[in-house]
PDB file of C-alpha atoms and ligand atoms in Angstrom:
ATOM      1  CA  UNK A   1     119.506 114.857 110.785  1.00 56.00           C
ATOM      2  CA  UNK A   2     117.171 116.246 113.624  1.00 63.00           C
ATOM      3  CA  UNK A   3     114.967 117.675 110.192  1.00 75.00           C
ATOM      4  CA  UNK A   4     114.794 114.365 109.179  1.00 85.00           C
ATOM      5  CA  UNK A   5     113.414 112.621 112.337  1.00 89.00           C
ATOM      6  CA  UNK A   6     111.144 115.454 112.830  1.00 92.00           C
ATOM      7  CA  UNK A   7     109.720 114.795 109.277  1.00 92.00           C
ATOM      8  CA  UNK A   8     109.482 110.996 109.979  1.00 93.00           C
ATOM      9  CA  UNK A   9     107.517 111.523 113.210  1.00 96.00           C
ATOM     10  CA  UNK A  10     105.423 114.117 111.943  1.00 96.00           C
ATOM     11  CA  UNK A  11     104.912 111.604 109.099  1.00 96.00           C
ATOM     12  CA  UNK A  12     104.241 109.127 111.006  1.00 97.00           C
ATOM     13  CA  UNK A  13     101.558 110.505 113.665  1.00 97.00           C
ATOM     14  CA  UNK A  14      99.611 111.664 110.370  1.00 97.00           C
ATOM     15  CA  UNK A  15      99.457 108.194 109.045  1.00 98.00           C
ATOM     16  CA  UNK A  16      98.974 106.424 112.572  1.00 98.00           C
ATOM     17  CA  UNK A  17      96.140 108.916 112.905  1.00 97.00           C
ATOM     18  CA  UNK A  18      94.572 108.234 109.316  1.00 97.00           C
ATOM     19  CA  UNK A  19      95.444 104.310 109.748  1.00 98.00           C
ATOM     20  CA  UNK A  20      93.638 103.647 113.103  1.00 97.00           C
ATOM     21  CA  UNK A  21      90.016 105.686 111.839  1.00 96.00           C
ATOM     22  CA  UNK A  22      90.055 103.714 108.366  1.00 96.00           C
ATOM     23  CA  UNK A  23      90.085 100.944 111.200  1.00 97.00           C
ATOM     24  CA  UNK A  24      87.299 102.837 113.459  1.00 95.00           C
ATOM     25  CA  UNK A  25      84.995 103.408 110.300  1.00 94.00           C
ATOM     26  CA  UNK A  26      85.353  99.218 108.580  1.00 96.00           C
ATOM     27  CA  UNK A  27      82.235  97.922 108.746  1.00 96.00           C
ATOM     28  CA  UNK A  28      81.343  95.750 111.841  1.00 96.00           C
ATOM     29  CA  UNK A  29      79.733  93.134 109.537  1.00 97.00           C
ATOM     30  CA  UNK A  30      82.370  93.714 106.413  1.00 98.00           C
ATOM     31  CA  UNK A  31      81.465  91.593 102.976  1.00 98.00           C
ATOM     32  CA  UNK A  32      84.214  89.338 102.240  1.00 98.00           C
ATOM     33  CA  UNK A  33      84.721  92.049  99.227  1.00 98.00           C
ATOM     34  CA  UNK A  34      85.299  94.463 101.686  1.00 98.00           C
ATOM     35  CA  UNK A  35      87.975  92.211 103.937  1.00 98.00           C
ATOM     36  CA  UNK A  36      89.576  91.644 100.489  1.00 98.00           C
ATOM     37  CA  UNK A  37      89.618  95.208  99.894  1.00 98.00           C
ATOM     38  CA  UNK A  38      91.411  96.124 103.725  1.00 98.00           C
ATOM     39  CA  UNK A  39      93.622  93.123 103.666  1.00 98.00           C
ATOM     40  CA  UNK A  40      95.104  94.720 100.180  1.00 98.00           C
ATOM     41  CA  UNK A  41      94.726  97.932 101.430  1.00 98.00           C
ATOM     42  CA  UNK A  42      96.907  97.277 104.593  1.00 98.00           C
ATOM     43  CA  UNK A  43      99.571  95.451 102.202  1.00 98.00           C
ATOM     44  CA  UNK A  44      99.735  98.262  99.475  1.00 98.00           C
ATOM     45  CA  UNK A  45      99.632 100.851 102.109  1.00 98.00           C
ATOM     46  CA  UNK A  46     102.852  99.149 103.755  1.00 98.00           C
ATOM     47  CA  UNK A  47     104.862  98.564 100.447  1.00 97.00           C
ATOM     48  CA  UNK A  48     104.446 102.319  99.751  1.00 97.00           C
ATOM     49  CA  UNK A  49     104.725 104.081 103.107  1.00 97.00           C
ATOM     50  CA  UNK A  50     107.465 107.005 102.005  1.00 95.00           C
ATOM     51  CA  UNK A  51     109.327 106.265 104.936  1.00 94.00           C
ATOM     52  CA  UNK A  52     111.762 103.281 102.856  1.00 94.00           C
ATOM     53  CA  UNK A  53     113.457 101.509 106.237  1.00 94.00           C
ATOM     54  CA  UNK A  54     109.372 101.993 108.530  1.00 96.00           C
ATOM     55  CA  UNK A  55     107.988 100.199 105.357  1.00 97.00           C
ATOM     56  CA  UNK A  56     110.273  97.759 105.510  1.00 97.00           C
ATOM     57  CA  UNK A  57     109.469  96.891 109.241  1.00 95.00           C
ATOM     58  CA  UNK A  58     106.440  97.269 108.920  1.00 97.00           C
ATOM     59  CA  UNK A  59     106.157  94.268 106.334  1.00 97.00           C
ATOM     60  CA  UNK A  60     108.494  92.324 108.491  1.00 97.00           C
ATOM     61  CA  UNK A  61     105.251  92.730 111.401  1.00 96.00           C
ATOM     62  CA  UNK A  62     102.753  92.080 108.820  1.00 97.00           C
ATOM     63  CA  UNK A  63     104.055  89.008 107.868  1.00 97.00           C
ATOM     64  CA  UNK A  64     103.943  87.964 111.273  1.00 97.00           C
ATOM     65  CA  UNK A  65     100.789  89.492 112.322  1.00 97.00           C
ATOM     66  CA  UNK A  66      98.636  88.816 109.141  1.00 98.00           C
ATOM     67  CA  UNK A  67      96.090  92.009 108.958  1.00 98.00           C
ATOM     68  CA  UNK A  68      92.210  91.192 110.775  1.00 98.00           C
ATOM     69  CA  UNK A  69      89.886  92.249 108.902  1.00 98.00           C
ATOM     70  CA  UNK A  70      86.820  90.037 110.023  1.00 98.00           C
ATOM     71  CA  UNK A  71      85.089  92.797 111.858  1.00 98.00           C
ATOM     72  CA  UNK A  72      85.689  97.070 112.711  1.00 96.00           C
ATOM     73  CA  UNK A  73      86.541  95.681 116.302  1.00 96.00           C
ATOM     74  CA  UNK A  74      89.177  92.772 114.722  1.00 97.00           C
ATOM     75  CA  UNK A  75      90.325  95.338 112.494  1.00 98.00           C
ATOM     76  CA  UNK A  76      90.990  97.990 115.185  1.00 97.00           C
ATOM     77  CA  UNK A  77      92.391  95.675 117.963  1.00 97.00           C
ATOM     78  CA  UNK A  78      94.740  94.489 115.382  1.00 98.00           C
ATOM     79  CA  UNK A  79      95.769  97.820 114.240  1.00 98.00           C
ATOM     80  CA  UNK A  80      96.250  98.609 118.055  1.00 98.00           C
ATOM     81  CA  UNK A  81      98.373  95.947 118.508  1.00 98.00           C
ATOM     82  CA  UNK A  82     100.403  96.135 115.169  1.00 98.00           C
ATOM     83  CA  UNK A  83     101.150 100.116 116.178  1.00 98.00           C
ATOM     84  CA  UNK A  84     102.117  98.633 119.643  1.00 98.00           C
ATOM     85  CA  UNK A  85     104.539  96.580 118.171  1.00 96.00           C
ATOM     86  CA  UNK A  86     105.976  99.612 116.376  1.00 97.00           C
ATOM     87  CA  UNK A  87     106.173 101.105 120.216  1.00 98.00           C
ATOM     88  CA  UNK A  88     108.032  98.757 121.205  1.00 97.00           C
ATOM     89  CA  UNK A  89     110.543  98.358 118.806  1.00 95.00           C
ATOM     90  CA  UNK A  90     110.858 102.424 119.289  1.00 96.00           C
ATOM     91  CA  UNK A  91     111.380 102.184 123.005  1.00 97.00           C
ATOM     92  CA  UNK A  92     108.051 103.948 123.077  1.00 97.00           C
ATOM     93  CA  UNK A  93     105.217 103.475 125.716  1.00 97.00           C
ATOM     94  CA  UNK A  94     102.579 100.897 124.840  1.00 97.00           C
ATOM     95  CA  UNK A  95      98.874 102.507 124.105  1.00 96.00           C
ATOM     96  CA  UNK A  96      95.986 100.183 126.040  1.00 96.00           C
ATOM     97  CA  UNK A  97      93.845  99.128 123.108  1.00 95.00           C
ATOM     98  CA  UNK A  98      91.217  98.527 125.606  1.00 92.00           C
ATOM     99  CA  UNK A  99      90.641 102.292 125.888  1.00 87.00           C
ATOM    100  CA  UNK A 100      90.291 103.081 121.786  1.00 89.00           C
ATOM    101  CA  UNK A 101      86.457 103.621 122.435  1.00 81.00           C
ATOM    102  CA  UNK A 102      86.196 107.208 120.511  1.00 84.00           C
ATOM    103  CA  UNK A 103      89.374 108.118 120.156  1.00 90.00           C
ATOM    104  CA  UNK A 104      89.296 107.493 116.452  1.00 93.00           C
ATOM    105  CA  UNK A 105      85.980 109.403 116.060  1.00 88.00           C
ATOM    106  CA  UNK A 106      86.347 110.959 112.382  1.00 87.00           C
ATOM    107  CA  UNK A 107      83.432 113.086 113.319  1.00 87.00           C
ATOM    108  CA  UNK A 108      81.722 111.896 109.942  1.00 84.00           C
ATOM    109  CA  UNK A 109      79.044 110.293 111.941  1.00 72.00           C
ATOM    110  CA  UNK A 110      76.561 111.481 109.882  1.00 68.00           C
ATOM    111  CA  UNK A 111      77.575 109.307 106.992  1.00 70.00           C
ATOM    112  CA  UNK A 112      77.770 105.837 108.197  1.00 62.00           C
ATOM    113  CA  UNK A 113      76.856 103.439 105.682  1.00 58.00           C
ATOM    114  CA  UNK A 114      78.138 105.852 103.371  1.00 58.00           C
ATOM    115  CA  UNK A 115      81.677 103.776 103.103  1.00 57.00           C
ATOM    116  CA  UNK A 116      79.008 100.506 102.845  1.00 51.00           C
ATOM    117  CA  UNK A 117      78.764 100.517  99.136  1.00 48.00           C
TER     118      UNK A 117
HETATM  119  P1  FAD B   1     102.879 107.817 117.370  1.00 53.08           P
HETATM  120  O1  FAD B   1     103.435 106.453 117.510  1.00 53.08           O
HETATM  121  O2  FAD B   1     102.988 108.500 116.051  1.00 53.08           O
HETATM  122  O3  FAD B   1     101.350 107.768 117.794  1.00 53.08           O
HETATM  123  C1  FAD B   1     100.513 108.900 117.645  1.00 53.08           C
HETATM  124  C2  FAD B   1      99.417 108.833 118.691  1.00 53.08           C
HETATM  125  O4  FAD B   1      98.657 107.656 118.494  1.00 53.08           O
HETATM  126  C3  FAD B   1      99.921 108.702 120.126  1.00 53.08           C
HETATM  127  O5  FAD B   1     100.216 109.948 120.672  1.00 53.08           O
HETATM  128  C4  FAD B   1      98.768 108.025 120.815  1.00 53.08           C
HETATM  129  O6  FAD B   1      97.754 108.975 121.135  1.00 53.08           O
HETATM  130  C5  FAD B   1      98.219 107.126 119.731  1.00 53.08           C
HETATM  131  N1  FAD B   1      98.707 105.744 119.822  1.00 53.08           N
HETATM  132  C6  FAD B   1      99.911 105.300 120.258  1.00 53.08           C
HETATM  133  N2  FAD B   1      99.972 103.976 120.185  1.00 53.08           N
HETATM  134  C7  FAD B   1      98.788 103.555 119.688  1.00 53.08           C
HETATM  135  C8  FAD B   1      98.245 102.278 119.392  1.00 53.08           C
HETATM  136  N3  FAD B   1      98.941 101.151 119.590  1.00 53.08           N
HETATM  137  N4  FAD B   1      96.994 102.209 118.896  1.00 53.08           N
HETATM  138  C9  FAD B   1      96.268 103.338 118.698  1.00 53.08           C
HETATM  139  N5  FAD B   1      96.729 104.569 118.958  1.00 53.08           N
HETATM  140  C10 FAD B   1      97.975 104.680 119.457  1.00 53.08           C
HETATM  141  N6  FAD B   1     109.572 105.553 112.970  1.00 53.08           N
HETATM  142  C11 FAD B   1     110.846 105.140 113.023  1.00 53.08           C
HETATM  143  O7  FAD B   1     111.700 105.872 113.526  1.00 53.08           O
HETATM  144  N7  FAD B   1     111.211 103.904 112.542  1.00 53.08           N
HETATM  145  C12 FAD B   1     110.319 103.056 111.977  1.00 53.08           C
HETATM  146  O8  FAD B   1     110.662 101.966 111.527  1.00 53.08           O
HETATM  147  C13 FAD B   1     108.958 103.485 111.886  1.00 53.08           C
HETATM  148  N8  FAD B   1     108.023 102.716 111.297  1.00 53.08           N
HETATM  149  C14 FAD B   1     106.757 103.190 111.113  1.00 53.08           C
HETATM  150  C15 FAD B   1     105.826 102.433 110.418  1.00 53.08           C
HETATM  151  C16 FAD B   1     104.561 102.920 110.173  1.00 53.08           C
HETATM  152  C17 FAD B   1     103.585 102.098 109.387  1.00 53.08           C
HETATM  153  C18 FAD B   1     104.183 104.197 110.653  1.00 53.08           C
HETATM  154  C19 FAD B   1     102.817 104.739 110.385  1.00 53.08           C
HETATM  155  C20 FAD B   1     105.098 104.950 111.358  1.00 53.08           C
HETATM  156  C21 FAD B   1     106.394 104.473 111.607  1.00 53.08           C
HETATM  157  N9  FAD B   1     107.338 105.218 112.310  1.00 53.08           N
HETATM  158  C22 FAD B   1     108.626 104.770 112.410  1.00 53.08           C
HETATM  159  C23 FAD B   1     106.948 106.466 112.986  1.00 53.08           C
HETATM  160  C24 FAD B   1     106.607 106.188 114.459  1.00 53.08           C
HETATM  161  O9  FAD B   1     105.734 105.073 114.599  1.00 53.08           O
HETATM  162  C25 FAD B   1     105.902 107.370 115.136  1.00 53.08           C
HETATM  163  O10 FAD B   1     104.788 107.765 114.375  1.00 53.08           O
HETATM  164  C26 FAD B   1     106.787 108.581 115.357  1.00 53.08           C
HETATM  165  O11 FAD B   1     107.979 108.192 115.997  1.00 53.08           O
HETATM  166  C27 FAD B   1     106.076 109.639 116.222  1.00 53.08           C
HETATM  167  O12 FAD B   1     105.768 109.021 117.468  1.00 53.08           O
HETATM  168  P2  FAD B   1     104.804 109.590 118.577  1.00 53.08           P
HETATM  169  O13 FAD B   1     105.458 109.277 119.892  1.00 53.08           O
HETATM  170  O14 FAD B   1     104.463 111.007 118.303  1.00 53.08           O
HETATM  171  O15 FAD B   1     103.466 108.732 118.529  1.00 53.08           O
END
């Protein structure tokens, strides 16, 4: 049992990590093909998280909290939030999404526009 919730954290910082620097790398002026393309991207990516009973949550938010995907900084702030909600519901302390800043730096500075097709 303790194997298993170590799994589902570990799981879950990897994706939380991966999740929020998709957010910090969206475009800040996205097409609407690109919105189209993270709004389906956020809903996929919740249908098929492994983790059966967090994907089910997780839709539960999302229908709630309908992804942003206007702008990198709507985008972001709502996956701050969203994860915050998460927090909550896990009794866990709640990140300030005021202080995301760099935090999601990918490092892959060097290739923005790259993900601008
Ligand atoms: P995590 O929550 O994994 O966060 C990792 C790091 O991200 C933190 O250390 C902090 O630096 C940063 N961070 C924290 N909050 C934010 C924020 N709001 N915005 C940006 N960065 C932040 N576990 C369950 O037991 N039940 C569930 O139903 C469940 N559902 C999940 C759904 C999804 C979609 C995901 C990705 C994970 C889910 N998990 C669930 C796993 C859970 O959210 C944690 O990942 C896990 O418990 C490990 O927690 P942690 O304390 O190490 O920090």
């Amino acid at each position: 049992k303790l194997g298993n919730a170590t799994a589902k954290a570990e799981l879950g910082r990897a994706t939380w990590k991966y999740f929020h620097t998709v957010m910090a790398r969206f475009p800040e002026k996205p097409t609407e093909d690109q919105q189209d393309a993270l709004r389906s991207y956020i809903h996929l990516f919740a249908r098929l998280y492994p983790c059966g009973e967090c994907a089910e949550h997780f839709q539960q938010h999302l229908k709630k909290y309908p992804p942003q995907v206007s702008s990198r900084q709507a985008a972001a702030g709502w996956a701050c939030f969203i994860h915050n909600e998460v927090n909550v519901m896990l009794e866990k302390p709640e990140f300030d999404c005021t202080n995301l800043g760099a935090f999601y730096d990918c490092g892959c500075a060097e290739d923005e526009g790259a993900n601008k097709h």
